Coordinates of C-alpha atoms and ligand atoms in Angstrom, one line a residue:
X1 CA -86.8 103.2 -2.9
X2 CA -83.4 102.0 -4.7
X3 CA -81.6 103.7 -1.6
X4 CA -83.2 101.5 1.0
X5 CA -82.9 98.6 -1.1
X6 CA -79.5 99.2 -1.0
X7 CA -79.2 99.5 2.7
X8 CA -80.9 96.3 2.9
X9 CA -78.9 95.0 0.4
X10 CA -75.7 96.0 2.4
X11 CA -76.9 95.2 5.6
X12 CA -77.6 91.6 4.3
X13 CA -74.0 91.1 2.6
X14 CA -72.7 92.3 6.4
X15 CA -75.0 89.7 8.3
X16 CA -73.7 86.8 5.9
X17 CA -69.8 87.5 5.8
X18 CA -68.6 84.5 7.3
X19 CA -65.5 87.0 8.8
X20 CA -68.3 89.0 10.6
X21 CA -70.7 85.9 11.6
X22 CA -67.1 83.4 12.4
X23 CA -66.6 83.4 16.0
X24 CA -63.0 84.8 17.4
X25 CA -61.1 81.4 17.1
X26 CA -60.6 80.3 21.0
X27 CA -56.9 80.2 22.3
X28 CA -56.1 79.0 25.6
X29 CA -53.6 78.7 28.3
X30 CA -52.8 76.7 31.4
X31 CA -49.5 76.2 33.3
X32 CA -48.6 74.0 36.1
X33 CA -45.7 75.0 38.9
X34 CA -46.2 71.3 40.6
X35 CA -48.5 69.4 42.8
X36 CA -48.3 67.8 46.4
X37 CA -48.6 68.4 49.9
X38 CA -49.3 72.0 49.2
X39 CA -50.8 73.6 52.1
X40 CA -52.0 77.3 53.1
X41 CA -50.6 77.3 56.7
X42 CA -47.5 76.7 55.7
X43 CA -47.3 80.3 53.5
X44 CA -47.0 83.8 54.7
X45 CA -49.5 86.0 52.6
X46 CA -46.1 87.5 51.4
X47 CA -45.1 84.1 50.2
X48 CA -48.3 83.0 48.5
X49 CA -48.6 86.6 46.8
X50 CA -44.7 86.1 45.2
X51 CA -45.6 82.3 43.8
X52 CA -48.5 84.1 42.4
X53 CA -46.9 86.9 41.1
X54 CA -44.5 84.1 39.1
X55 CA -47.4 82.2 38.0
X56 CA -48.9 85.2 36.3
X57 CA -46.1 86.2 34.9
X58 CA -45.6 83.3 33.5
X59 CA -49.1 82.2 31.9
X60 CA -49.7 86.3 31.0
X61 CA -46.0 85.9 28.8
X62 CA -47.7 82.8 26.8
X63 CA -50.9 84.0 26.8
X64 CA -49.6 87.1 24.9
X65 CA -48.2 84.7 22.2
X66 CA -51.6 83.4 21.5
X67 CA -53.3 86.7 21.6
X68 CA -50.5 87.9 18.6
X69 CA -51.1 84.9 16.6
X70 CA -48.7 82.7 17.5
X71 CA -47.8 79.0 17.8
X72 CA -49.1 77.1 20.9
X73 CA -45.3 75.7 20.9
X74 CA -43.8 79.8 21.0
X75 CA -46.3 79.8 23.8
X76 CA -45.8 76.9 26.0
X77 CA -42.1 77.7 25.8
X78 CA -42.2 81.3 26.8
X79 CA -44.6 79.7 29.7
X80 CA -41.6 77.0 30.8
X81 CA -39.0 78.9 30.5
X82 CA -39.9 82.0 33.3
X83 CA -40.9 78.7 35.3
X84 CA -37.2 77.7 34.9
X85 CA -35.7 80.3 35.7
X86 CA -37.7 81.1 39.0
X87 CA -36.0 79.1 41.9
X88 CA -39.4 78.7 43.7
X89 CA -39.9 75.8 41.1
X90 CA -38.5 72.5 40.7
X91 CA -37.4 73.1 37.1
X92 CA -33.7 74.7 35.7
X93 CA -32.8 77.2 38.6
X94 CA -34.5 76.0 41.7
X95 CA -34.1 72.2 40.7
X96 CA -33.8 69.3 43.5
X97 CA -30.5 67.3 44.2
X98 CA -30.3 64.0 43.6
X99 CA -29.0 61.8 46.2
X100 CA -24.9 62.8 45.5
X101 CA -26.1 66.5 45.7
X102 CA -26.3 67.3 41.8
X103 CA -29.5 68.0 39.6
X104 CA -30.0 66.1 37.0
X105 CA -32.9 67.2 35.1
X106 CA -35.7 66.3 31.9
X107 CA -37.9 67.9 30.2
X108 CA -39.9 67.3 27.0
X109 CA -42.5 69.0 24.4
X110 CA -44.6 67.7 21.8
X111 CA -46.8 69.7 19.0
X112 CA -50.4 68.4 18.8
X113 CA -50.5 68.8 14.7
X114 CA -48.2 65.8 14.0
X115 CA -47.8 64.3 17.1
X116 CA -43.6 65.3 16.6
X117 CA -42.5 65.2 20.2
X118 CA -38.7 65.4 21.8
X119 CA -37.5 65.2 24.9
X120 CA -34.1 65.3 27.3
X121 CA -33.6 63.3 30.1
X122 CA -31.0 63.6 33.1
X123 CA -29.3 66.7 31.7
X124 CA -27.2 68.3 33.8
X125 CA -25.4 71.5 32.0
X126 CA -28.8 73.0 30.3
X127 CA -30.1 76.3 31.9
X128 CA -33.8 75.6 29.9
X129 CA -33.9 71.7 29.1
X130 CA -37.3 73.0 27.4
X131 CA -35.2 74.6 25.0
X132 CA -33.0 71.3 24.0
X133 CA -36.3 69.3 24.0
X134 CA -37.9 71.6 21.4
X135 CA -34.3 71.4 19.5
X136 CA -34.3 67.6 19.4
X137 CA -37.9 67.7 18.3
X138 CA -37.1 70.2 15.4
X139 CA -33.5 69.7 14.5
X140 CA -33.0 66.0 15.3
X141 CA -34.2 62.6 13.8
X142 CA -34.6 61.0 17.3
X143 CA -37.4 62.0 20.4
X144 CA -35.6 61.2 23.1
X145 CA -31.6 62.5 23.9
X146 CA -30.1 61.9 27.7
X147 CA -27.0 62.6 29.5
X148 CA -23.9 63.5 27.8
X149 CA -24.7 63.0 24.2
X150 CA -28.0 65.8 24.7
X151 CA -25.4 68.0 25.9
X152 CA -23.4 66.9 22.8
X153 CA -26.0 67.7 20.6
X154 CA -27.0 71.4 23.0
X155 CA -23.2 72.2 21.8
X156 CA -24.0 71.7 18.0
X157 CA -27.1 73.5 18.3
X158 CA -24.9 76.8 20.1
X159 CA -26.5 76.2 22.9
X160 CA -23.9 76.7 26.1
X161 CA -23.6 74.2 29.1
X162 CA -23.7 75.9 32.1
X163 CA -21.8 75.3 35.6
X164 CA -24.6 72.5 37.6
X165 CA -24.4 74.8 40.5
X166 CA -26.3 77.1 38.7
X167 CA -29.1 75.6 39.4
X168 CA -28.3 75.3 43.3
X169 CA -30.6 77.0 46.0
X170 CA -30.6 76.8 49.9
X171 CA -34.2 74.9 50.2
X172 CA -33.8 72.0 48.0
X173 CA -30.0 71.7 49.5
X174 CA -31.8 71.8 53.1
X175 CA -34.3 69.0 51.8
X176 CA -32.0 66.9 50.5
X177 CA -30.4 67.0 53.6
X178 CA -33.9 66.0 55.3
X179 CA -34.6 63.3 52.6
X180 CA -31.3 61.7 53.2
X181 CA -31.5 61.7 56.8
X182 CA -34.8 60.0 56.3
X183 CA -33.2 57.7 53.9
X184 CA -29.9 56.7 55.8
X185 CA -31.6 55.9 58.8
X186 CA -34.1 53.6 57.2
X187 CA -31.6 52.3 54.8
X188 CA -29.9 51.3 58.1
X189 CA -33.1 49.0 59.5
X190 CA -34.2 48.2 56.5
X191 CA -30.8 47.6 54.6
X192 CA -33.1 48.2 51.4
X193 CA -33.3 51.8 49.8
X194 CA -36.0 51.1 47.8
X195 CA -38.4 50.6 50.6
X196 CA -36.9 53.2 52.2
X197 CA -37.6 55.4 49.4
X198 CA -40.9 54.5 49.0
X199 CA -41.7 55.6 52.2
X200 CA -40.1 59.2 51.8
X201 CA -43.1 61.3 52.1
X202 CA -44.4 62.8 48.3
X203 CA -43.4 66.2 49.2
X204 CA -39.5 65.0 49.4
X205 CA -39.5 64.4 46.3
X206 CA -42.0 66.5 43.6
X207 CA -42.7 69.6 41.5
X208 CA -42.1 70.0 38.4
X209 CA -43.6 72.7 35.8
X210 CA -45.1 72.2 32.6
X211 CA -47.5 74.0 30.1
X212 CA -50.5 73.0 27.6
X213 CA -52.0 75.9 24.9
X214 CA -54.3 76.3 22.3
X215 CA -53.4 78.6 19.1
X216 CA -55.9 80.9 17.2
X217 CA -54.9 77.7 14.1
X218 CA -56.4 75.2 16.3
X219 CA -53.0 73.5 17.2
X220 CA -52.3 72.1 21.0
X221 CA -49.0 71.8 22.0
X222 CA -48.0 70.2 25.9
X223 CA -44.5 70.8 27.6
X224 CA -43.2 69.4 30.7
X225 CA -39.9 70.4 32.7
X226 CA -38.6 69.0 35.7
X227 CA -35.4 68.3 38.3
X228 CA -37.5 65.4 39.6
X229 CA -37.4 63.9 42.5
X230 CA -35.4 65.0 45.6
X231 CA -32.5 62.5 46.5
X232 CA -33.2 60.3 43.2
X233 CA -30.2 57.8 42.4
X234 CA -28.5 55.7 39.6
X235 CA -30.0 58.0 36.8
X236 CA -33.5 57.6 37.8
X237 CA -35.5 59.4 34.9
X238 CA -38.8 60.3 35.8
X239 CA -42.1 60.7 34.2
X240 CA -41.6 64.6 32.6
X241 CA -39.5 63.2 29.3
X242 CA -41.8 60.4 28.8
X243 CA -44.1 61.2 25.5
X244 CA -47.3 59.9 27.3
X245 CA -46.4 60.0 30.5
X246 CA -45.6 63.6 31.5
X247 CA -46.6 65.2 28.0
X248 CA -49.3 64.5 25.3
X249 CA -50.5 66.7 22.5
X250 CA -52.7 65.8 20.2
X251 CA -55.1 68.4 18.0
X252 CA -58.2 65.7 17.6
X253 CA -57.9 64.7 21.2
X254 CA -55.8 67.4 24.4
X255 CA -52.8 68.7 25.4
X256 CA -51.7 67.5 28.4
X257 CA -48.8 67.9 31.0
X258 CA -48.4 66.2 34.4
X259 CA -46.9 66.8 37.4
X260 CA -46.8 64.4 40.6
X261 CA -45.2 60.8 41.4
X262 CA -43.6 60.4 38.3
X263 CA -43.2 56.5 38.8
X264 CA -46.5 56.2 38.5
X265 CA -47.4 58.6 35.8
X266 CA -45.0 56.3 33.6
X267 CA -46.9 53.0 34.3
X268 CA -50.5 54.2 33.7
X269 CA -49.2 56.5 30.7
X270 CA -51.1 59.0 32.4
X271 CA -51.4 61.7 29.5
X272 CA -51.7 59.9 26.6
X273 CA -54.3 57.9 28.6
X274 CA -56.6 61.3 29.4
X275 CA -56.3 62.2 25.5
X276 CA -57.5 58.4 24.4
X277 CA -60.3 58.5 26.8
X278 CA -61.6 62.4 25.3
X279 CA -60.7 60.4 21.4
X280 CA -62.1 57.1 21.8
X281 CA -65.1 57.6 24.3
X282 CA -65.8 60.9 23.5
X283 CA -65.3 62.4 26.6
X284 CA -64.8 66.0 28.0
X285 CA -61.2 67.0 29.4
X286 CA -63.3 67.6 32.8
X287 CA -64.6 63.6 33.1
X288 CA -61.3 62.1 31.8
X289 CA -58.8 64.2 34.3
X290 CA -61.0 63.2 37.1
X291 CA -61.0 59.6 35.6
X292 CA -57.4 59.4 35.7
X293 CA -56.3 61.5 38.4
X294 CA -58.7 60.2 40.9
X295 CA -60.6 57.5 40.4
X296 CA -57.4 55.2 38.4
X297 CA -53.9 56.8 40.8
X298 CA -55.3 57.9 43.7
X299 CA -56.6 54.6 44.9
X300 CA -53.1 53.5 44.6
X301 CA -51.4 55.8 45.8
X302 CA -50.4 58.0 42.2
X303 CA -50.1 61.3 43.5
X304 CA -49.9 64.7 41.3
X305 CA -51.8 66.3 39.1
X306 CA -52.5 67.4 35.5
X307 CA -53.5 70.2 33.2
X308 CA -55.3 69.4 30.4
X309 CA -56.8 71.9 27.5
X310 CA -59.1 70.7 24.6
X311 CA -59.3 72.2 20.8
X312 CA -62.2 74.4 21.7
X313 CA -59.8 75.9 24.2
X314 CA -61.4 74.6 27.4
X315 CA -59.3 74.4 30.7
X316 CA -59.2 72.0 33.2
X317 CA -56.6 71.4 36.3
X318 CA -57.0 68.4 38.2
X319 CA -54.9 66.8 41.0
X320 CA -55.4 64.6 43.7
X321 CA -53.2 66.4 46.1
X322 CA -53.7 69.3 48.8
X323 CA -52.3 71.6 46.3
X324 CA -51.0 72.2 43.1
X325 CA -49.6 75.7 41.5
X326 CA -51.2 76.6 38.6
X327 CA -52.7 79.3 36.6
X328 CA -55.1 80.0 33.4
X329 CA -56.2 82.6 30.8
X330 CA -58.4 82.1 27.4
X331 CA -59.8 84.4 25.0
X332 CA -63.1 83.3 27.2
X333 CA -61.7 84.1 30.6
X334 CA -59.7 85.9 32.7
X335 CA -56.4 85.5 34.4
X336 CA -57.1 82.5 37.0
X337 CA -54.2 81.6 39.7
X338 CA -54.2 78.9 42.0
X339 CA -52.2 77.0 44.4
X340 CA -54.9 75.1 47.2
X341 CA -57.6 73.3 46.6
X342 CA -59.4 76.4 47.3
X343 CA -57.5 78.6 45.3
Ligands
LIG401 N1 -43.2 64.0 37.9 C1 -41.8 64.4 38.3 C2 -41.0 63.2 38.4 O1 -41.4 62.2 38.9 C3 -41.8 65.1 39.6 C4 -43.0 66.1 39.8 O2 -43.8 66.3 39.0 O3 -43.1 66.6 40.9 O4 -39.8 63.4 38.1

């Protein structure tokens, strides 16, 4: 009789330990490579499988950050920086030239506990302007560093400038080429770049990457990095530095990080805008990406896209273009890559 009271006994104690009844604390991943004219016909299945094969790389090397316990910020870098370093995307090696063939390029990060944030902004000796960015956001009083004196401060940190060529590959030099050809002759009728510009088609002049996570501690962190836009001039900075623009983090609210026409990212504040609408309307990451990306920019002409992750570690990647690269992973589901609209 004592015996199975003791089994009861033990069997209740087991049922009530909050470690056995807690649920595994959600972590979550999502990466972007870019969005825009992004079409199937215009890959080889050989092609298609190698962007995948980066993408899965990449979101599988933050993923396993989470999965050990580690920051969302460890993650989201880890994400970026394979992102950089691949030349298929518009980020470190593999950036766009500006208009006097260089690359010039930003980046930013911000950790959704405190809402710290730092950015870097036409850099053009950094092999991971992720990196700088999270150095200015732990080692500096200031959010924001560009040009020169973030290279400055790269140098104080140890970190080395690199030759800009570095970043050079054939297929941005061939559409810069393209863009300026496009440019010059307009420029010509026109005698106004601006216009001219305007009407460059999207996919002259996007991609970016970026990353948003969720940590077993409950803490979002969002990072964007970017070379812009093809053939930009006199220091255009774009939306990927931006804190609210390009990259929001925020624990009560998402994690967010945009890619897409970065001119208008900055003037509807795009990120920062999806987070408010989940923390002041109560609404899911789902209804406020669509919100944004489709129903406020597309309309007037905002093109890109967004990945967005919420502190109960759901996913959601939304864009208003044919395309965007991207890719998933959560302790809830499996490895998901994508680059159409259907898949
Ligand atoms: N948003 C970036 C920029 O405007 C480009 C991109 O995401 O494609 O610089």
């Amino acid at each position: 009789m004592i015996k199975i009271k003791n089994v009861l006994l033990s069997a209740a104690l087991i049922l009530t330990s909050p470690h056995l009844i807690s649920k595994e604390a959600p972590i979550a991943i999502a990466i972007h490579g870019g969005a825009g004219t992004i079409e199937r016909e215009n890959f080889t299945p050989m092609q298609e499988k190698a962007y995948k094969a980066v993408l899965t790389t990449a979101v599988e090397s933050g993923y396993r950050v989470l999965d050990k316990g580690g920051d969302s910020l460890d993650a989201i870098t880890a994400a970026i920086q394979i992102l950089e370093q691949s030349t298929y995307f518009n980020a470190g090696k593999g950036a766009v030239y500006t208009y006097e063939g260089k690359h010039e390029l930003d980046a930013s990060i911000m950790d959704g506990r405190n809402r710290q944030a730092g950015a870097v902004s036409g850099v053009k000796h950094i092999e991971s302007p992720i990196q700088l960015a999270r150095l200015v956001m732990e080692n500096s009083v200031h959010v924001m560093l560009s040009g020169d004196g973030a290279e400055q401060f790269a140098q104080q940190q140890g970190i080395p400038l690199v030759n800009n060529t570095l970043f050079d590959t054939p297929r941005r030099y061939e559409a810069l080429l393209k863009a300026k050809k496009k440019l010059d002759s307009a420029k010509d009728e026109t005698k106004n770049f601006q216009a001219a510009h305007r009407a460059l088609p999207t996919n002259y002049k996007v991609g970016t990457v970026g990353a948003v996570a969720l940590d077993k501690n409950g803490n979002l962190a969002a990072g964007t990095s970017t070379g812009g836009m093809t053939a930009k001039r006199f220091g255009r900075i774009g939306d990927a530095p931006v804190i609210g623009a390009g990259t929001f983090a925020e624990n009560e609210s998402c994690a967010v990080s945009a890619t897409g026409h970065g001119e208008y990212f900055i003037r509807y504040n795009v990120a920062s805008d999806i987070c408010a609408r989940v923390k002041y309307q109560n609404k899911s990451i789902a209804q406020a990406g669509d919100e944004v990306i489709n129903q406020v920019l597309k309309p007037i002409g905002g093109s890109g896209g967004v990945i967005i992750v919420d502190a109960t570690g759901n996913i959601e990647m939304v864009f208003n273009t044919s395309g965007m690269y991207r890719a998933s992973k959560s302790n809830t589901q499996a490895t998901h890559v994508g680059i159409f609209k259907t898949q």
